[in-house]
Amino acid sequence: GGDSSDDAVVTLVHSHHLLDHKPDNMILKGGKYKLRGVGCLGRPGVALCVGEQAAINKFRSNLKTAMPQKKFGTISIDRSSIPSDELSKISDFEEATIGELRSLLAKLGHEHHFFTLTGIDPSNATHSEEGGLNSNSKKSAKKRRKK
């Protein structure tokens, strides 16, 4: 064990949905890239990655290569804003539920990213989003008016 963690960066890699099958579950394989953190299947699919920037880039590019039809976004978290004792508790890369991801982000002081990713309004977190995947709403939202 060395102090190589000093050049670690913290990044959330996320996609709209990742389900429990190949290749979606590659999001759980951050450990292969020498990353620490958690991977989370579902909507959204998210990995909280702690490691070298190059390793995170490789992880993300392999996800994109395996799933070209999905969009993978990243959110970088400033490490200096995270309590280092909380960061040091993350020792390896493991699967988590979306709830566990939320509480981990809260411990790191960045719970707002959870709400950004899930689209949940924190002031209204119990309220289920209307619309969403409702297939009944076939009506076009854009009504063009001719003058």
mmCIF file of N, CA and C in Angstrom:
data_model
loop_
_atom_site.group_PDB
_atom_site.id
_atom_site.type_symbol
_atom_site.label_atom_id
_atom_site.label_comp_id
_atom_site.label_asym_id
_atom_site.label_seq_id
_atom_site.Cartn_x
_atom_site.Cartn_y
_atom_site.Cartn_z
ATOM 1 N N GLY A 1 0.822 -1.208 0.000
ATOM 2 C CA GLY A 1 0.000 0.000 0.000
ATOM 3 C C GLY A 1 0.840 1.234 0.000
ATOM 4 N N GLY A 2 0.611 2.119 -0.994
ATOM 5 C CA GLY A 2 1.345 3.364 -1.060
ATOM 6 C C GLY A 2 0.401 4.535 -0.913
ATOM 7 N N ASP A 3 0.918 5.738 -1.088
ATOM 8 C CA ASP A 3 0.075 6.923 -1.003
ATOM 9 C C ASP A 3 -0.330 7.404 -2.391
ATOM 10 N N SER A 4 -0.471 6.450 -3.313
ATOM 11 C CA SER A 4 -0.827 6.825 -4.675
ATOM 12 C C SER A 4 -2.244 7.380 -4.744
ATOM 13 N N SER A 5 -2.992 7.240 -3.637
ATOM 14 C CA SER A 5 -4.357 7.758 -3.633
ATOM 15 C C SER A 5 -4.374 9.273 -3.702
ATOM 16 N N ASP A 6 -3.194 9.891 -3.557
ATOM 17 C CA ASP A 6 -3.150 11.349 -3.587
ATOM 18 C C ASP A 6 -3.487 11.913 -4.962
ATOM 19 N N ASP A 7 -3.273 11.124 -6.022
ATOM 20 C CA ASP A 7 -3.641 11.635 -7.333
ATOM 21 C C ASP A 7 -5.007 11.101 -7.772
ATOM 22 N N ALA A 8 -5.765 10.566 -6.826
ATOM 23 C CA ALA A 8 -7.084 10.048 -7.154
ATOM 24 C C ALA A 8 -8.050 11.195 -7.419
ATOM 25 N N VAL A 9 -8.930 10.984 -8.376
ATOM 26 C CA VAL A 9 -10.023 11.911 -8.613
ATOM 27 C C VAL A 9 -11.325 11.174 -8.328
ATOM 28 N N VAL A 10 -12.386 11.930 -8.129
ATOM 29 C CA VAL A 10 -13.691 11.350 -7.833
ATOM 30 C C VAL A 10 -14.641 11.767 -8.943
ATOM 31 N N THR A 11 -15.224 10.767 -9.600
ATOM 32 C CA THR A 11 -16.090 11.041 -10.748
ATOM 33 C C THR A 11 -17.291 10.109 -10.723
ATOM 34 N N LEU A 12 -18.447 10.668 -11.035
ATOM 35 C CA LEU A 12 -19.644 9.863 -11.244
ATOM 36 C C LEU A 12 -19.781 9.602 -12.739
ATOM 37 N N VAL A 13 -19.856 8.328 -13.109
ATOM 38 C CA VAL A 13 -20.139 7.954 -14.495
ATOM 39 C C VAL A 13 -21.574 7.452 -14.505
ATOM 40 N N HIS A 14 -22.393 7.998 -15.389
ATOM 41 C CA HIS A 14 -23.806 7.644 -15.309
ATOM 42 C C HIS A 14 -24.435 7.483 -16.684
ATOM 43 N N SER A 15 -25.486 6.671 -16.737
ATOM 44 C CA SER A 15 -26.274 6.488 -17.949
ATOM 45 C C SER A 15 -27.737 6.421 -17.546
ATOM 46 N N HIS A 16 -28.617 6.621 -18.527
ATOM 47 C CA HIS A 16 -30.048 6.729 -18.234
ATOM 48 C C HIS A 16 -30.576 5.493 -17.518
ATOM 49 N N HIS A 17 -30.216 4.307 -18.006
ATOM 50 C CA HIS A 17 -30.604 3.081 -17.304
ATOM 51 C C HIS A 17 -29.625 1.974 -17.640
ATOM 52 N N LEU A 18 -29.269 1.199 -16.640
ATOM 53 C CA LEU A 18 -28.396 0.045 -16.804
ATOM 54 C C LEU A 18 -29.023 -1.087 -16.010
ATOM 55 N N LEU A 19 -29.278 -2.206 -16.695
ATOM 56 C CA LEU A 19 -30.005 -3.299 -16.062
ATOM 57 C C LEU A 19 -29.071 -4.472 -15.800
ATOM 58 N N ASP A 20 -29.595 -5.473 -15.113
ATOM 59 C CA ASP A 20 -28.738 -6.549 -14.619
ATOM 60 C C ASP A 20 -28.504 -7.613 -15.691
ATOM 61 N N HIS A 21 -27.815 -7.219 -16.752
ATOM 62 C CA HIS A 21 -27.388 -8.178 -17.764
ATOM 63 C C HIS A 21 -26.196 -7.572 -18.488
ATOM 64 N N LYS A 22 -25.519 -8.398 -19.291
ATOM 65 C CA LYS A 22 -24.403 -7.882 -20.081
ATOM 66 C C LYS A 22 -24.966 -7.110 -21.264
ATOM 67 N N PRO A 23 -24.318 -6.037 -21.737
ATOM 68 C CA PRO A 23 -23.107 -5.471 -21.140
ATOM 69 C C PRO A 23 -23.377 -4.413 -20.080
ATOM 70 N N ASP A 24 -24.670 -4.187 -19.759
ATOM 71 C CA ASP A 24 -24.995 -3.116 -18.809
ATOM 72 C C ASP A 24 -24.218 -3.244 -17.503
ATOM 73 N N ASN A 25 -24.069 -4.488 -17.030
ATOM 74 C CA ASN A 25 -23.476 -4.656 -15.699
ATOM 75 C C ASN A 25 -21.955 -4.466 -15.681
ATOM 76 N N MET A 26 -21.391 -4.035 -16.797
ATOM 77 C CA MET A 26 -19.996 -3.577 -16.765
ATOM 78 C C MET A 26 -19.811 -2.411 -15.805
ATOM 79 N N ILE A 27 -20.894 -1.693 -15.519
ATOM 80 C CA ILE A 27 -20.814 -0.535 -14.616
ATOM 81 C C ILE A 27 -20.375 -0.979 -13.216
ATOM 82 N N LEU A 28 -20.536 -2.285 -12.927
ATOM 83 C CA LEU A 28 -20.139 -2.824 -11.628
ATOM 84 C C LEU A 28 -18.677 -3.262 -11.601
ATOM 85 N N LYS A 29 -17.991 -3.161 -12.747
ATOM 86 C CA LYS A 29 -16.661 -3.756 -12.873
ATOM 87 C C LYS A 29 -15.545 -2.723 -12.767
ATOM 88 N N GLY A 30 -15.810 -1.639 -12.024
ATOM 89 C CA GLY A 30 -14.786 -0.608 -11.891
ATOM 90 C C GLY A 30 -13.499 -1.124 -11.269
ATOM 91 N N GLY A 31 -13.605 -2.185 -10.470
ATOM 92 C CA GLY A 31 -12.422 -2.746 -9.828
ATOM 93 C C GLY A 31 -11.395 -3.250 -10.822
ATOM 94 N N LYS A 32 -11.870 -3.674 -12.009
ATOM 95 C CA LYS A 32 -10.947 -4.129 -13.043
ATOM 96 C C LYS A 32 -10.014 -3.020 -13.503
ATOM 97 N N TYR A 33 -10.441 -1.788 -13.276
ATOM 98 C CA TYR A 33 -9.661 -0.632 -13.726
ATOM 99 C C TYR A 33 -8.917 0.013 -12.560
ATOM 100 N N LYS A 34 -8.762 -0.763 -11.487
ATOM 101 C CA LYS A 34 -8.093 -0.293 -10.278
ATOM 102 C C LYS A 34 -8.813 0.905 -9.666
ATOM 103 N N LEU A 35 -10.126 0.951 -9.854
ATOM 104 C CA LEU A 35 -10.919 2.021 -9.264
ATOM 105 C C LEU A 35 -11.535 1.544 -7.962
ATOM 106 N N ARG A 36 -11.771 2.485 -7.065
ATOM 107 C CA ARG A 36 -12.551 2.222 -5.861
ATOM 108 C C ARG A 36 -13.887 2.914 -6.038
ATOM 109 N N GLY A 37 -14.882 2.482 -5.272
ATOM 110 C CA GLY A 37 -16.173 3.145 -5.353
ATOM 111 C C GLY A 37 -17.314 2.158 -5.370
ATOM 112 N N VAL A 38 -18.431 2.578 -5.970
ATOM 113 C CA VAL A 38 -19.593 1.709 -6.052
ATOM 114 C C VAL A 38 -20.205 1.806 -7.449
ATOM 115 N N GLY A 39 -20.819 0.702 -7.860
ATOM 116 C CA GLY A 39 -21.575 0.668 -9.095
ATOM 117 C C GLY A 39 -23.017 0.338 -8.769
ATOM 118 N N CYS A 40 -23.919 0.932 -9.512
ATOM 119 C CA CYS A 40 -25.327 0.862 -9.186
ATOM 120 C C CYS A 40 -26.135 0.655 -10.465
ATOM 121 N N LEU A 41 -26.883 -0.457 -10.520
ATOM 122 C CA LEU A 41 -27.745 -0.725 -11.665
ATOM 123 C C LEU A 41 -29.102 -0.076 -11.462
ATOM 124 N N GLY A 42 -29.819 0.146 -12.556
ATOM 125 C CA GLY A 42 -31.167 0.692 -12.464
ATOM 126 C C GLY A 42 -31.310 1.925 -13.330
ATOM 127 N N ARG A 43 -32.256 2.764 -12.936
ATOM 128 C CA ARG A 43 -32.485 4.031 -13.633
ATOM 129 C C ARG A 43 -32.222 5.165 -12.650
ATOM 130 N N PRO A 44 -31.171 5.882 -12.726
ATOM 131 C CA PRO A 44 -30.084 5.707 -13.700
ATOM 132 C C PRO A 44 -29.105 4.627 -13.269
ATOM 133 N N GLY A 45 -28.248 4.225 -14.169
ATOM 134 C CA GLY A 45 -27.109 3.393 -13.817
ATOM 135 C C GLY A 45 -25.948 4.313 -13.517
ATOM 136 N N VAL A 46 -25.314 4.121 -12.375
ATOM 137 C CA VAL A 46 -24.290 5.070 -11.928
ATOM 138 C C VAL A 46 -23.105 4.320 -11.335
ATOM 139 N N ALA A 47 -21.912 4.823 -11.599
ATOM 140 C CA ALA A 47 -20.736 4.369 -10.865
ATOM 141 C C ALA A 47 -20.075 5.575 -10.224
ATOM 142 N N LEU A 48 -19.852 5.490 -8.916
ATOM 143 C CA LEU A 48 -19.042 6.488 -8.230
ATOM 144 C C LEU A 48 -17.621 5.951 -8.234
ATOM 145 N N CYS A 49 -16.740 6.613 -8.978
ATOM 146 C CA CYS A 49 -15.382 6.111 -9.186
ATOM 147 C C CYS A 49 -14.370 6.965 -8.451
ATOM 148 N N VAL A 50 -13.471 6.308 -7.729
ATOM 149 C CA VAL A 50 -12.353 6.983 -7.088
ATOM 150 C C VAL A 50 -11.092 6.333 -7.633
ATOM 151 N N GLY A 51 -10.255 7.121 -8.288
ATOM 152 C CA GLY A 51 -9.042 6.552 -8.858
ATOM 153 C C GLY A 51 -8.354 7.542 -9.768
ATOM 154 N N GLU A 52 -7.383 7.037 -10.519
ATOM 155 C CA GLU A 52 -6.658 7.920 -11.419
ATOM 156 C C GLU A 52 -7.541 8.315 -12.585
ATOM 157 N N GLN A 53 -7.374 9.555 -13.047
ATOM 158 C CA GLN A 53 -8.183 10.055 -14.149
ATOM 159 C C GLN A 53 -8.086 9.141 -15.369
ATOM 160 N N ALA A 54 -6.880 8.666 -15.664
ATOM 161 C CA ALA A 54 -6.698 7.812 -16.838
ATOM 162 C C ALA A 54 -7.505 6.528 -16.715
ATOM 163 N N ALA A 55 -7.575 5.981 -15.498
ATOM 164 C CA ALA A 55 -8.322 4.750 -15.285
ATOM 165 C C ALA A 55 -9.823 4.997 -15.451
ATOM 166 N N ILE A 56 -10.288 6.131 -14.942
ATOM 167 C CA ILE A 56 -11.701 6.474 -15.085
ATOM 168 C C ILE A 56 -12.039 6.687 -16.560
ATOM 169 N N ASN A 57 -11.131 7.362 -17.279
ATOM 170 C CA ASN A 57 -11.359 7.570 -18.709
ATOM 171 C C ASN A 57 -11.464 6.248 -19.448
ATOM 172 N N LYS A 58 -10.601 5.297 -19.085
ATOM 173 C CA LYS A 58 -10.600 4.003 -19.753
ATOM 174 C C LYS A 58 -11.883 3.240 -19.445
ATOM 175 N N PHE A 59 -12.286 3.273 -18.187
ATOM 176 C CA PHE A 59 -13.532 2.633 -17.760
ATOM 177 C C PHE A 59 -14.699 3.188 -18.573
ATOM 178 N N ARG A 60 -14.777 4.510 -18.649
ATOM 179 C CA ARG A 60 -15.884 5.135 -19.359
ATOM 180 C C ARG A 60 -15.837 4.820 -20.852
ATOM 181 N N SER A 61 -14.633 4.849 -21.445
ATOM 182 C CA SER A 61 -14.571 4.602 -22.880
ATOM 183 C C SER A 61 -14.912 3.151 -23.197
ATOM 184 N N ASN A 62 -14.573 2.222 -22.296
ATOM 185 C CA ASN A 62 -14.952 0.831 -22.513
ATOM 186 C C ASN A 62 -16.463 0.637 -22.380
ATOM 187 N N LEU A 63 -17.077 1.356 -21.451
ATOM 188 C CA LEU A 63 -18.534 1.318 -21.334
ATOM 189 C C LEU A 63 -19.179 1.838 -22.620
ATOM 190 N N LYS A 64 -18.636 2.945 -23.134
ATOM 191 C CA LYS A 64 -19.205 3.535 -24.345
ATOM 192 C C LYS A 64 -19.024 2.618 -25.547
ATOM 193 N N THR A 65 -17.876 1.941 -25.597
ATOM 194 C CA THR A 65 -17.621 1.026 -26.704
ATOM 195 C C THR A 65 -18.570 -0.167 -26.650
ATOM 196 N N ALA A 66 -18.806 -0.669 -25.438
ATOM 197 C CA ALA A 66 -19.674 -1.832 -25.274
ATOM 198 C C ALA A 66 -21.136 -1.484 -25.515
ATOM 199 N N MET A 67 -21.506 -0.231 -25.224
ATOM 200 C CA MET A 67 -22.914 0.179 -25.332
ATOM 201 C C MET A 67 -23.013 1.491 -26.111
ATOM 202 N N PRO A 68 -22.729 1.424 -27.404
ATOM 203 C CA PRO A 68 -22.711 2.672 -28.190
ATOM 204 C C PRO A 68 -24.067 3.363 -28.254
ATOM 205 N N GLN A 69 -25.128 2.607 -27.991
ATOM 206 C CA GLN A 69 -26.459 3.206 -28.073
ATOM 207 C C GLN A 69 -26.815 3.995 -26.819
ATOM 208 N N LYS A 70 -26.010 3.832 -25.776
ATOM 209 C CA LYS A 70 -26.290 4.574 -24.537
ATOM 210 C C LYS A 70 -25.366 5.775 -24.439
ATOM 211 N N LYS A 71 -25.861 6.791 -23.768
ATOM 212 C CA LYS A 71 -25.016 7.957 -23.506
ATOM 213 C C LYS A 71 -24.477 7.851 -22.080
ATOM 214 N N PHE A 72 -23.169 8.008 -21.948
ATOM 215 C CA PHE A 72 -22.549 8.009 -20.625
ATOM 216 C C PHE A 72 -22.039 9.402 -20.317
ATOM 217 N N GLY A 73 -22.571 9.978 -19.254
ATOM 218 C CA GLY A 73 -22.111 11.284 -18.818
ATOM 219 C C GLY A 73 -21.200 11.126 -17.619
ATOM 220 N N THR A 74 -20.466 12.183 -17.318
ATOM 221 C CA THR A 74 -19.636 12.166 -16.115
ATOM 222 C C THR A 74 -19.861 13.447 -15.325
ATOM 223 N N ILE A 75 -19.755 13.307 -14.020
ATOM 224 C CA ILE A 75 -19.786 14.459 -13.120
ATOM 225 C C ILE A 75 -18.531 14.364 -12.264
ATOM 226 N N SER A 76 -17.681 15.356 -12.370
ATOM 227 C CA SER A 76 -16.463 15.365 -11.552
ATOM 228 C C SER A 76 -16.763 16.037 -10.217
ATOM 229 N N ILE A 77 -16.261 15.430 -9.154
ATOM 230 C CA ILE A 77 -16.456 15.978 -7.820
ATOM 231 C C ILE A 77 -15.100 16.439 -7.301
ATOM 232 N N ASP A 78 -15.068 17.663 -6.841
ATOM 233 C CA ASP A 78 -13.827 18.224 -6.326
ATOM 234 C C ASP A 78 -13.419 17.479 -5.055
ATOM 235 N N ARG A 79 -12.270 16.817 -5.119
ATOM 236 C CA ARG A 79 -11.840 16.008 -3.980
ATOM 237 C C ARG A 79 -11.617 16.823 -2.726
ATOM 238 N N SER A 80 -11.196 18.076 -2.894
ATOM 239 C CA SER A 80 -10.911 18.886 -1.713
ATOM 240 C C SER A 80 -12.183 19.210 -0.943
ATOM 241 N N SER A 81 -13.348 18.981 -1.581
ATOM 242 C CA SER A 81 -14.611 19.261 -0.902
ATOM 243 C C SER A 81 -15.152 18.031 -0.176
ATOM 244 N N ILE A 82 -14.414 16.922 -0.231
ATOM 245 C CA ILE A 82 -14.871 15.675 0.387
ATOM 246 C C ILE A 82 -14.061 15.410 1.654
ATOM 247 N N PRO A 83 -14.725 15.034 2.750
ATOM 248 C CA PRO A 83 -13.975 14.666 3.962
ATOM 249 C C PRO A 83 -13.061 13.474 3.668
ATOM 250 N N SER A 84 -11.767 13.643 3.895
ATOM 251 C CA SER A 84 -10.820 12.609 3.476
ATOM 252 C C SER A 84 -11.029 11.312 4.244
ATOM 253 N N ASP A 85 -11.537 11.397 5.476
ATOM 254 C CA ASP A 85 -11.761 10.163 6.216
ATOM 255 C C ASP A 85 -12.901 9.360 5.588
ATOM 256 N N GLU A 86 -13.897 10.060 5.021
ATOM 257 C CA GLU A 86 -14.970 9.343 4.334
ATOM 258 C C GLU A 86 -14.452 8.703 3.048
ATOM 259 N N LEU A 87 -13.576 9.435 2.353
ATOM 260 C CA LEU A 87 -13.041 8.916 1.105
ATOM 261 C C LEU A 87 -12.176 7.686 1.355
ATOM 262 N N SER A 88 -11.433 7.699 2.476
ATOM 263 C CA SER A 88 -10.542 6.579 2.753
ATOM 264 C C SER A 88 -11.308 5.327 3.151
ATOM 265 N N LYS A 89 -12.588 5.475 3.514
ATOM 266 C CA LYS A 89 -13.395 4.305 3.857
ATOM 267 C C LYS A 89 -13.753 3.487 2.614
ATOM 268 N N ILE A 90 -13.662 4.119 1.453
ATOM 269 C CA ILE A 90 -13.967 3.406 0.210
ATOM 270 C C ILE A 90 -12.716 2.649 -0.191
ATOM 271 N N SER A 91 -12.712 1.336 0.058
ATOM 272 C CA SER A 91 -11.478 0.586 -0.132
ATOM 273 C C SER A 91 -11.482 -0.245 -1.406
ATOM 274 N N ASP A 92 -12.653 -0.592 -1.894
ATOM 275 C CA ASP A 92 -12.689 -1.344 -3.139
ATOM 276 C C ASP A 92 -13.944 -0.963 -3.918
ATOM 277 N N PHE A 93 -14.180 -1.657 -5.023
ATOM 278 C CA PHE A 93 -15.311 -1.311 -5.879
ATOM 279 C C PHE A 93 -16.380 -2.374 -5.708
ATOM 280 N N GLU A 94 -17.559 -1.968 -5.275
ATOM 281 C CA GLU A 94 -18.604 -2.951 -5.041
ATOM 282 C C GLU A 94 -19.955 -2.470 -5.541
ATOM 283 N N GLU A 95 -20.871 -3.414 -5.660
ATOM 284 C CA GLU A 95 -22.215 -3.076 -6.111
ATOM 285 C C GLU A 95 -22.999 -2.419 -4.987
ATOM 286 N N ALA A 96 -23.827 -1.461 -5.333
ATOM 287 C CA ALA A 96 -24.655 -0.776 -4.348
ATOM 288 C C ALA A 96 -26.051 -0.574 -4.925
ATOM 289 N N THR A 97 -27.009 -0.364 -4.041
ATOM 290 C CA THR A 97 -28.332 0.040 -4.490
ATOM 291 C C THR A 97 -28.333 1.552 -4.682
ATOM 292 N N ILE A 98 -29.350 2.068 -5.338
ATOM 293 C CA ILE A 98 -29.442 3.514 -5.537
ATOM 294 C C ILE A 98 -29.547 4.228 -4.186
ATOM 295 N N GLY A 99 -30.191 3.570 -3.205
ATOM 296 C CA GLY A 99 -30.278 4.154 -1.873
ATOM 297 C C GLY A 99 -28.928 4.225 -1.185
ATOM 298 N N GLU A 100 -28.123 3.163 -1.378
ATOM 299 C CA GLU A 100 -26.780 3.165 -0.792
ATOM 300 C C GLU A 100 -25.899 4.215 -1.455
ATOM 301 N N LEU A 101 -26.079 4.362 -2.772
ATOM 302 C CA LEU A 101 -25.338 5.403 -3.471
ATOM 303 C C LEU A 101 -25.701 6.778 -2.921
ATOM 304 N N ARG A 102 -26.984 6.980 -2.689
ATOM 305 C CA ARG A 102 -27.434 8.260 -2.151
ATOM 306 C C ARG A 102 -26.795 8.542 -0.788
ATOM 307 N N SER A 103 -26.798 7.531 0.091
ATOM 308 C CA SER A 103 -26.252 7.795 1.423
ATOM 309 C C SER A 103 -24.738 7.988 1.361
ATOM 310 N N LEU A 104 -24.076 7.296 0.414
ATOM 311 C CA LEU A 104 -22.641 7.513 0.256
ATOM 312 C C LEU A 104 -22.367 8.937 -0.224
ATOM 313 N N LEU A 105 -23.130 9.390 -1.213
ATOM 314 C CA LEU A 105 -22.952 10.764 -1.689
ATOM 315 C C LEU A 105 -23.231 11.767 -0.573
ATOM 316 N N ALA A 106 -24.224 11.448 0.261
ATOM 317 C CA ALA A 106 -24.537 12.349 1.375
ATOM 318 C C ALA A 106 -23.364 12.420 2.352
ATOM 319 N N LYS A 107 -22.743 11.261 2.627
ATOM 320 C CA LYS A 107 -21.586 11.254 3.518
ATOM 321 C C LYS A 107 -20.437 12.071 2.933
ATOM 322 N N LEU A 108 -20.306 12.029 1.614
ATOM 323 C CA LEU A 108 -19.233 12.764 0.956
ATOM 324 C C LEU A 108 -19.566 14.247 0.805
ATOM 325 N N GLY A 109 -20.801 14.607 1.187
ATOM 326 C CA GLY A 109 -21.207 15.995 1.111
ATOM 327 C C GLY A 109 -21.727 16.415 -0.255
ATOM 328 N N HIS A 110 -22.139 15.435 -1.054
ATOM 329 C CA HIS A 110 -22.557 15.743 -2.425
ATOM 330 C C HIS A 110 -23.874 15.071 -2.784
ATOM 331 N N GLU A 111 -24.799 15.072 -1.825
ATOM 332 C CA GLU A 111 -26.081 14.428 -2.086
ATOM 333 C C GLU A 111 -26.829 15.101 -3.236
ATOM 334 N N HIS A 112 -26.529 16.386 -3.491
ATOM 335 C CA HIS A 112 -27.225 17.082 -4.573
ATOM 336 C C HIS A 112 -26.999 16.410 -5.923
ATOM 337 N N HIS A 113 -25.853 15.732 -6.086
ATOM 338 C CA HIS A 113 -25.614 15.037 -7.353
ATOM 339 C C HIS A 113 -26.591 13.879 -7.540
ATOM 340 N N PHE A 114 -26.995 13.274 -6.417
ATOM 341 C CA PHE A 114 -27.984 12.198 -6.507
ATOM 342 C C PHE A 114 -29.275 12.724 -7.120
ATOM 343 N N PHE A 115 -29.691 13.903 -6.685
ATOM 344 C CA PHE A 115 -30.934 14.471 -7.192
ATOM 345 C C PHE A 115 -30.779 14.899 -8.654
ATOM 346 N N THR A 116 -29.577 15.379 -9.001
ATOM 347 C CA THR A 116 -29.316 15.723 -10.394
ATOM 348 C C THR A 116 -29.462 14.490 -11.278
ATOM 349 N N LEU A 117 -28.878 13.379 -10.835
ATOM 350 C CA LEU A 117 -28.863 12.162 -11.643
ATOM 351 C C LEU A 117 -30.243 11.528 -11.761
ATOM 352 N N THR A 118 -30.975 11.522 -10.652
ATOM 353 C CA THR A 118 -32.248 10.808 -10.655
ATOM 354 C C THR A 118 -33.386 11.687 -11.145
ATOM 355 N N GLY A 119 -33.159 12.985 -11.177
ATOM 356 C CA GLY A 119 -34.230 13.889 -11.572
ATOM 357 C C GLY A 119 -35.258 14.072 -10.482
ATOM 358 N N ILE A 120 -34.909 13.641 -9.255
ATOM 359 C CA ILE A 120 -35.823 13.795 -8.132
ATOM 360 C C ILE A 120 -35.631 15.188 -7.537
ATOM 361 N N ASP A 121 -36.728 15.858 -7.275
ATOM 362 C CA ASP A 121 -36.663 17.145 -6.605
ATOM 363 C C ASP A 121 -36.530 16.883 -5.107
ATOM 364 N N PRO A 122 -35.412 17.287 -4.495
ATOM 365 C CA PRO A 122 -35.191 16.947 -3.080
ATOM 366 C C PRO A 122 -36.269 17.476 -2.156
ATOM 367 N N SER A 123 -36.894 18.600 -2.522
ATOM 368 C CA SER A 123 -37.936 19.145 -1.652
ATOM 369 C C SER A 123 -39.220 18.341 -1.797
ATOM 370 N N ASN A 124 -39.226 17.428 -2.762
ATOM 371 C CA ASN A 124 -40.457 16.730 -3.104
ATOM 372 C C ASN A 124 -40.122 15.265 -3.382
ATOM 373 N N ALA A 125 -39.179 14.719 -2.591
ATOM 374 C CA ALA A 125 -38.540 13.467 -2.968
ATOM 375 C C ALA A 125 -39.496 12.279 -2.962
ATOM 376 N N THR A 126 -40.603 12.365 -2.239
ATOM 377 C CA THR A 126 -41.500 11.215 -2.192
ATOM 378 C C THR A 126 -42.470 11.214 -3.362
ATOM 379 N N HIS A 127 -42.596 12.352 -4.012
ATOM 380 C CA HIS A 127 -43.550 12.483 -5.105
ATOM 381 C C HIS A 127 -43.007 11.799 -6.349
ATOM 382 N N SER A 128 -43.778 10.903 -6.944
ATOM 383 C CA SER A 128 -43.307 10.229 -8.149
ATOM 384 C C SER A 128 -43.480 11.167 -9.345
ATOM 385 N N GLU A 129 -42.498 11.118 -10.232
ATOM 386 C CA GLU A 129 -42.545 11.991 -11.400
ATOM 387 C C GLU A 129 -43.753 11.645 -12.260
ATOM 388 N N GLU A 130 -44.494 12.662 -12.671
ATOM 389 C CA GLU A 130 -45.586 12.372 -13.578
ATOM 390 C C GLU A 130 -45.064 12.392 -15.004
ATOM 391 N N GLY A 131 -45.837 11.780 -15.923
ATOM 392 C CA GLY A 131 -45.320 11.649 -17.280
ATOM 393 C C GLY A 131 -44.358 10.482 -17.312
ATOM 394 N N GLY A 132 -43.082 10.773 -17.461
ATOM 395 C CA GLY A 132 -42.088 9.721 -17.426
ATOM 396 C C GLY A 132 -42.292 8.718 -18.541
ATOM 397 N N LEU A 133 -42.439 7.460 -18.186
ATOM 398 C CA LEU A 133 -42.564 6.407 -19.169
ATOM 399 C C LEU A 133 -44.019 6.106 -19.501
ATOM 400 N N ASN A 134 -44.880 7.082 -19.267
ATOM 401 C CA ASN A 134 -46.306 6.872 -19.497
ATOM 402 C C ASN A 134 -46.590 6.862 -20.988
ATOM 403 N N SER A 135 -46.924 5.692 -21.537
ATOM 404 C CA SER A 135 -47.061 5.567 -22.982
ATOM 405 C C SER A 135 -48.360 6.181 -23.488
ATOM 406 N N ASN A 136 -49.245 6.566 -22.563
ATOM 407 C CA ASN A 136 -50.503 7.175 -22.986
ATOM 408 C C ASN A 136 -50.291 8.582 -23.540
ATOM 409 N N SER A 137 -49.216 9.231 -23.090
ATOM 410 C CA SER A 137 -49.026 10.624 -23.487
ATOM 411 C C SER A 137 -48.393 10.688 -24.874
ATOM 412 N N LYS A 138 -49.151 10.266 -25.873
ATOM 413 C CA LYS A 138 -48.666 10.257 -27.243
ATOM 414 C C LYS A 138 -48.786 11.633 -27.887
ATOM 415 N N LYS A 139 -49.557 12.510 -27.236
ATOM 416 C CA LYS A 139 -49.780 13.822 -27.820
ATOM 417 C C LYS A 139 -48.481 14.613 -27.868
ATOM 418 N N SER A 140 -48.245 15.242 -28.985
ATOM 419 C CA SER A 140 -47.043 16.056 -29.124
ATOM 420 C C SER A 140 -47.134 17.268 -28.213
ATOM 421 N N ALA A 141 -46.036 17.535 -27.509
ATOM 422 C CA ALA A 141 -46.039 18.670 -26.594
ATOM 423 C C ALA A 141 -46.002 19.986 -27.354
ATOM 424 N N LYS A 142 -45.420 19.934 -28.550
ATOM 425 C CA LYS A 142 -45.264 21.169 -29.311
ATOM 426 C C LYS A 142 -46.466 21.351 -30.230
ATOM 427 N N LYS A 143 -47.260 22.351 -29.957
ATOM 428 C CA LYS A 143 -48.350 22.695 -30.851
ATOM 429 C C LYS A 143 -47.940 23.947 -31.614
ATOM 430 N N ARG A 144 -47.799 23.802 -32.909
ATOM 431 C CA ARG A 144 -47.384 24.953 -33.701
ATOM 432 C C ARG A 144 -48.600 25.803 -34.086
ATOM 433 N N ARG A 145 -48.447 27.084 -33.832
ATOM 434 C CA ARG A 145 -49.506 28.002 -34.231
ATOM 435 C C ARG A 145 -49.077 28.771 -35.453
ATOM 436 N N LYS A 146 -49.958 28.825 -36.424
ATOM 437 C CA LYS A 146 -49.677 29.677 -37.588
ATOM 438 C C LYS A 146 -50.392 30.991 -37.394
ATOM 439 N N LYS A 147 -49.643 32.041 -37.642
ATOM 440 C CA LYS A 147 -50.252 33.350 -37.488
ATOM 441 C C LYS A 147 -50.868 33.789 -38.813
#
